[in-house]
Amino acid sequence: MIKNFRFQKIAIGDIDVNAFNETPTKITLKTTLISPNNDLSLSGNYYLKTKDALDLNLNINKLGAETVEAFSFGMLRRAKGILSGKASIKGSTTSPKLDGNLSFDKVAFDVSQLGSRYLIDKQNLIFEGQTIRLNQFTVSDTLNQPLKVNGTVVLTNIPLVKYDLTVDAKNFMVLNSTRKDNDFFYGKGFVDANLKLEGVSEKAKIEGDIKLRENSKISIIVPSLDDISSSEGVVVFVNRKNPPKDSI
């Protein structure tokens, strides 16, 4: 057992892993994570010498959003709320199949570089084999303006991911940052969006309309032309007041 495990300075909890060979061809597993914010278990069997080795059950009584923040490596901050759900995990280790759901209860978080805070409440992700289904999955900004996502994400050929999603939003806050949050742009940004994301991984195409609202005020940081020199397709930033000795 690992007691009082912490990651990225965030308390995760006590991790207990038990695994033993019940038979020469079957490993029985039970893993738990327990803390004031977390209560989940993964139990079942792993079969040796067979293609469909997995027969596991994941039970998430509660998973604190703070734990998700810890494993976001700084992308999220000030996360609050609870996730919960159940799923069976079957099939092969290279192509597992999940059936179950993940629910969001008053989950709120900041996106670090954007500065915007979002709320996901009373929403569900549905897992059907190797497909994640989103049905009117709603993310709200701090002004209670919704962004709604519908469609599917298919994980049959991981690491390739197939998307078939629509995104709809009106006057949705996508940016609420200061200069210290982002080295490239900051301010307040609101958009209307009607988008479709379709295709596989980096070849997926985004089609539709997105409009920056008039109530937006965004500053973009652009280096001065006096501080940029270009050579053979490479941009190099130089200090003209104290140029390198080999400069012309």
Protein backbone atom coordinates (compact mmCIF):
# COMPACT_ATOMS: atom_id res chain seq x y z
CA MET A 1 0.00 0.00 0.00
CA ILE A 2 1.09 3.56 -0.75
CA LYS A 3 -0.10 5.86 2.03
CA ASN A 4 -0.90 9.54 1.49
CA PHE A 5 0.24 9.58 -2.13
CA ARG A 6 0.64 13.08 -3.56
CA PHE A 7 1.22 14.22 -7.13
CA GLN A 8 2.03 17.76 -8.27
CA LYS A 9 1.61 18.80 -4.61
CA ILE A 10 -2.01 17.62 -4.62
CA ALA A 11 -3.16 14.91 -2.20
CA ILE A 12 -4.37 11.84 -4.10
CA GLY A 13 -4.90 9.30 -1.29
CA ASP A 14 -4.05 5.77 -0.20
CA ILE A 15 -3.41 3.33 -3.06
CA ASP A 16 -3.76 -0.39 -2.36
CA VAL A 17 -2.93 -2.98 -5.03
CA ASN A 18 -3.60 -6.69 -4.56
CA ALA A 19 -2.89 -9.22 -7.30
CA PHE A 20 -2.42 -12.96 -7.14
CA ASN A 21 -2.47 -16.03 -9.42
CA GLU A 22 -5.73 -17.75 -8.65
CA THR A 23 -4.91 -20.33 -11.32
CA PRO A 24 -1.90 -20.77 -13.64
CA THR A 25 -3.81 -18.88 -16.37
CA LYS A 26 -5.63 -16.22 -14.34
CA ILE A 27 -4.48 -13.25 -12.26
CA THR A 28 -7.06 -11.78 -9.88
CA LEU A 29 -6.72 -8.06 -9.24
CA LYS A 30 -8.20 -5.58 -6.77
CA THR A 31 -6.94 -2.00 -6.60
CA THR A 32 -8.42 0.81 -4.54
CA LEU A 33 -7.82 4.54 -4.15
CA ILE A 34 -9.23 6.03 -0.96
CA SER A 35 -9.09 9.57 0.40
CA PRO A 36 -11.54 12.27 1.51
CA ASN A 37 -11.91 13.26 -2.16
CA ASN A 38 -11.52 9.89 -3.87
CA ASP A 39 -13.17 6.48 -3.56
CA LEU A 40 -12.66 4.15 -6.49
CA SER A 41 -11.78 0.53 -7.17
CA LEU A 42 -10.64 -1.61 -10.09
CA SER A 43 -11.24 -5.34 -9.67
CA GLY A 44 -11.53 -8.47 -11.76
CA ASN A 45 -9.39 -10.90 -13.69
CA TYR A 46 -6.53 -10.85 -16.17
CA TYR A 47 -6.33 -14.04 -18.24
CA LEU A 48 -2.99 -15.30 -19.50
CA LYS A 49 -2.48 -17.04 -22.83
CA THR A 50 -5.64 -15.64 -24.37
CA LYS A 51 -6.36 -12.72 -26.69
CA ASP A 52 -9.24 -11.28 -24.65
CA ALA A 53 -7.31 -11.02 -21.42
CA LEU A 54 -9.33 -8.36 -19.62
CA ASP A 55 -12.38 -8.90 -17.44
CA LEU A 56 -12.38 -5.94 -15.07
CA ASN A 57 -14.86 -3.66 -13.34
CA LEU A 58 -14.15 -0.02 -12.55
CA ASN A 59 -16.28 1.50 -9.80
CA ILE A 60 -15.87 5.25 -9.24
CA ASN A 61 -17.91 6.18 -6.18
CA LYS A 62 -16.25 9.56 -6.31
CA LEU A 63 -13.24 11.08 -8.00
CA GLY A 64 -12.35 14.61 -6.94
CA ALA A 65 -11.73 17.09 -9.73
CA GLU A 66 -8.58 18.08 -7.83
CA THR A 67 -7.16 14.67 -8.73
CA VAL A 68 -7.84 15.30 -12.41
CA GLU A 69 -6.11 18.67 -12.04
CA ALA A 70 -3.01 16.98 -10.59
CA PHE A 71 -2.60 14.83 -13.71
CA SER A 72 -3.29 17.72 -16.12
CA PHE A 73 0.31 18.93 -15.56
CA GLY A 74 -0.71 22.54 -15.13
CA MET A 75 -3.32 22.76 -17.88
CA LEU A 76 -6.10 23.02 -15.27
CA ARG A 77 -6.24 24.88 -11.96
CA ARG A 78 -8.69 25.55 -9.10
CA ALA A 79 -10.62 22.38 -9.95
CA LYS A 80 -13.62 21.49 -7.77
CA GLY A 81 -16.47 18.99 -7.87
CA ILE A 82 -16.97 15.25 -8.16
CA LEU A 83 -16.92 12.70 -10.97
CA SER A 84 -18.53 9.28 -10.54
CA GLY A 85 -19.45 6.26 -12.61
CA LYS A 86 -19.05 2.59 -13.41
CA ALA A 87 -17.59 0.67 -16.33
CA SER A 88 -16.76 -2.86 -17.33
CA ILE A 89 -13.44 -3.31 -19.16
CA LYS A 90 -13.17 -6.34 -21.41
CA GLY A 91 -11.25 -7.51 -24.46
CA SER A 92 -7.56 -7.30 -25.26
CA THR A 93 -4.95 -5.01 -23.74
CA THR A 94 -4.32 -3.43 -27.15
CA SER A 95 -8.01 -2.89 -27.94
CA PRO A 96 -10.05 -2.83 -24.72
CA LYS A 97 -13.82 -2.32 -24.68
CA LEU A 98 -15.48 -0.15 -22.03
CA ASP A 99 -19.18 -0.14 -21.23
CA GLY A 100 -20.48 2.31 -18.66
CA ASN A 101 -20.71 5.99 -17.88
CA LEU A 102 -18.93 8.90 -16.21
CA SER A 103 -21.02 11.59 -14.49
CA PHE A 104 -20.04 15.16 -13.61
CA ASP A 105 -21.42 16.81 -10.46
CA LYS A 106 -20.67 20.54 -10.06
CA VAL A 107 -17.24 20.15 -11.66
CA ALA A 108 -15.56 23.52 -12.16
CA PHE A 109 -12.05 24.40 -13.32
CA ASP A 110 -9.88 27.10 -14.90
CA VAL A 111 -8.06 26.47 -18.17
CA SER A 112 -4.67 27.89 -17.23
CA GLN A 113 -3.56 29.59 -20.46
CA LEU A 114 -7.04 30.89 -21.30
CA GLY A 115 -7.91 32.07 -17.79
CA SER A 116 -11.55 31.08 -18.36
CA ARG A 117 -13.47 29.13 -15.74
CA TYR A 118 -15.97 26.47 -16.78
CA LEU A 119 -18.68 24.42 -15.08
CA ILE A 120 -19.84 20.91 -15.99
CA ASP A 121 -22.84 19.85 -13.92
CA LYS A 122 -25.27 16.96 -14.27
CA GLN A 123 -23.59 15.78 -17.48
CA ASN A 124 -22.70 12.26 -18.61
CA LEU A 125 -20.19 10.61 -20.90
CA ILE A 126 -21.44 7.25 -22.19
CA PHE A 127 -18.94 4.48 -23.00
CA GLU A 128 -20.15 1.88 -25.51
CA GLY A 129 -17.43 -0.60 -26.38
CA GLN A 130 -14.82 1.58 -28.04
CA THR A 131 -17.04 4.61 -28.53
CA ILE A 132 -17.53 7.60 -26.25
CA ARG A 133 -20.95 9.13 -26.83
CA LEU A 134 -21.82 12.76 -26.01
CA ASN A 135 -25.48 13.71 -25.99
CA GLN A 136 -26.04 17.44 -25.44
CA PHE A 137 -22.92 17.45 -23.26
CA THR A 138 -22.89 20.98 -21.86
CA VAL A 139 -20.03 23.13 -20.61
CA SER A 140 -21.00 26.51 -19.14
CA ASP A 141 -18.87 29.62 -18.68
CA THR A 142 -18.98 31.93 -15.66
CA LEU A 143 -21.82 33.92 -17.26
CA ASN A 144 -23.82 30.68 -17.56
CA GLN A 145 -23.57 30.65 -21.35
CA PRO A 146 -23.56 27.03 -22.61
CA LEU A 147 -21.35 25.26 -25.13
CA LYS A 148 -23.01 22.03 -26.28
CA VAL A 149 -21.26 19.03 -27.80
CA ASN A 150 -22.99 16.15 -29.57
CA GLY A 151 -21.60 13.08 -31.31
CA THR A 152 -19.04 10.35 -30.84
CA VAL A 153 -15.35 9.74 -30.28
CA VAL A 154 -14.21 6.30 -31.48
CA LEU A 155 -11.11 4.68 -29.97
CA THR A 156 -10.98 1.49 -32.03
CA ASN A 157 -7.51 2.10 -33.47
CA ILE A 158 -5.63 3.84 -30.66
CA PRO A 159 -3.53 6.01 -30.96
CA LEU A 160 -5.72 7.01 -33.93
CA VAL A 161 -8.96 8.62 -32.75
CA LYS A 162 -12.03 9.09 -34.95
CA TYR A 163 -14.18 12.17 -34.30
CA ASP A 164 -17.76 12.88 -35.32
CA LEU A 165 -18.79 15.87 -33.22
CA THR A 166 -20.83 19.05 -33.46
CA VAL A 167 -20.18 22.07 -31.24
CA ASP A 168 -22.70 24.88 -30.70
CA ALA A 169 -22.26 28.00 -28.58
CA LYS A 170 -23.48 31.59 -28.42
CA ASN A 171 -21.65 34.43 -26.66
CA PHE A 172 -19.45 31.82 -24.97
CA MET A 173 -16.38 33.05 -23.08
CA VAL A 174 -13.27 31.43 -24.51
CA LEU A 175 -10.71 33.82 -23.02
CA ASN A 176 -10.49 35.65 -19.70
CA SER A 177 -6.78 36.03 -19.08
CA THR A 178 -4.18 38.59 -18.09
CA ARG A 179 -0.69 39.13 -19.49
CA LYS A 180 0.81 36.79 -16.85
CA ASP A 181 -1.41 33.90 -18.01
CA ASN A 182 -0.25 33.80 -21.62
CA ASP A 183 2.83 34.97 -23.53
CA PHE A 184 0.95 35.39 -26.81
CA PHE A 185 -2.54 36.80 -26.16
CA TYR A 186 -4.74 37.92 -23.31
CA GLY A 187 -7.98 39.73 -22.52
CA LYS A 188 -11.63 38.74 -22.80
CA GLY A 189 -12.97 36.79 -25.75
CA PHE A 190 -16.52 35.71 -26.58
CA VAL A 191 -17.58 33.66 -29.59
CA ASP A 192 -20.60 32.30 -31.42
CA ALA A 193 -19.78 28.88 -32.85
CA ASN A 194 -21.47 26.29 -35.03
CA LEU A 195 -18.81 23.71 -35.85
CA LYS A 196 -18.47 20.14 -37.03
CA LEU A 197 -15.36 18.08 -36.25
CA GLU A 198 -15.08 14.98 -38.40
CA GLY A 199 -12.22 12.64 -39.27
CA VAL A 200 -9.30 10.79 -37.74
CA SER A 201 -6.72 12.34 -35.37
CA GLU A 202 -4.62 15.09 -36.96
CA LYS A 203 -6.40 14.59 -40.31
CA ALA A 204 -9.77 15.51 -38.82
CA LYS A 205 -11.49 18.49 -40.44
CA ILE A 206 -13.28 21.35 -38.72
CA GLU A 207 -16.05 22.98 -40.73
CA GLY A 208 -18.61 25.60 -39.80
CA ASP A 209 -18.81 29.15 -38.54
CA ILE A 210 -17.14 30.91 -35.63
CA LYS A 211 -17.62 34.59 -34.87
CA LEU A 212 -15.77 36.79 -32.41
CA ARG A 213 -18.33 38.90 -30.55
CA GLU A 214 -18.11 42.69 -30.39
CA ASN A 215 -17.83 42.59 -26.57
CA SER A 216 -14.44 40.89 -26.93
CA LYS A 217 -11.23 42.73 -26.16
CA ILE A 218 -8.10 40.71 -26.95
CA SER A 219 -4.48 41.84 -26.97
CA ILE A 220 -2.01 39.91 -29.15
CA ILE A 221 1.67 40.19 -28.35
CA VAL A 222 3.71 40.57 -31.55
CA PRO A 223 7.52 41.02 -31.48
CA SER A 224 8.77 44.29 -32.93
CA LEU A 225 10.11 44.00 -36.47
CA ASP A 226 13.30 45.64 -35.22
CA ASP A 227 13.87 42.61 -32.98
CA ILE A 228 13.51 39.98 -35.68
CA SER A 229 16.05 38.85 -38.26
CA SER A 230 15.36 36.10 -40.76
CA SER A 231 17.75 33.71 -42.48
CA GLU A 232 16.99 30.60 -44.53
CA GLY A 233 13.49 30.23 -43.16
CA VAL A 234 14.54 30.49 -39.50
CA VAL A 235 13.40 33.42 -37.38
CA VAL A 236 16.02 34.61 -34.87
CA PHE A 237 15.38 37.21 -32.16
CA VAL A 238 18.32 39.55 -31.59
CA ASN A 239 19.09 42.48 -29.32
CA ARG A 240 20.06 45.41 -31.59
CA LYS A 241 21.52 47.37 -28.67
CA ASN A 242 23.89 44.52 -27.82
CA PRO A 243 24.32 42.40 -30.98
CA PRO A 244 26.43 39.22 -31.00
CA LYS A 245 30.05 39.71 -32.06
CA ASP A 246 29.58 37.83 -35.34
CA SER A 247 26.59 39.92 -36.45
CA ILE A 248 26.98 42.23 -39.45
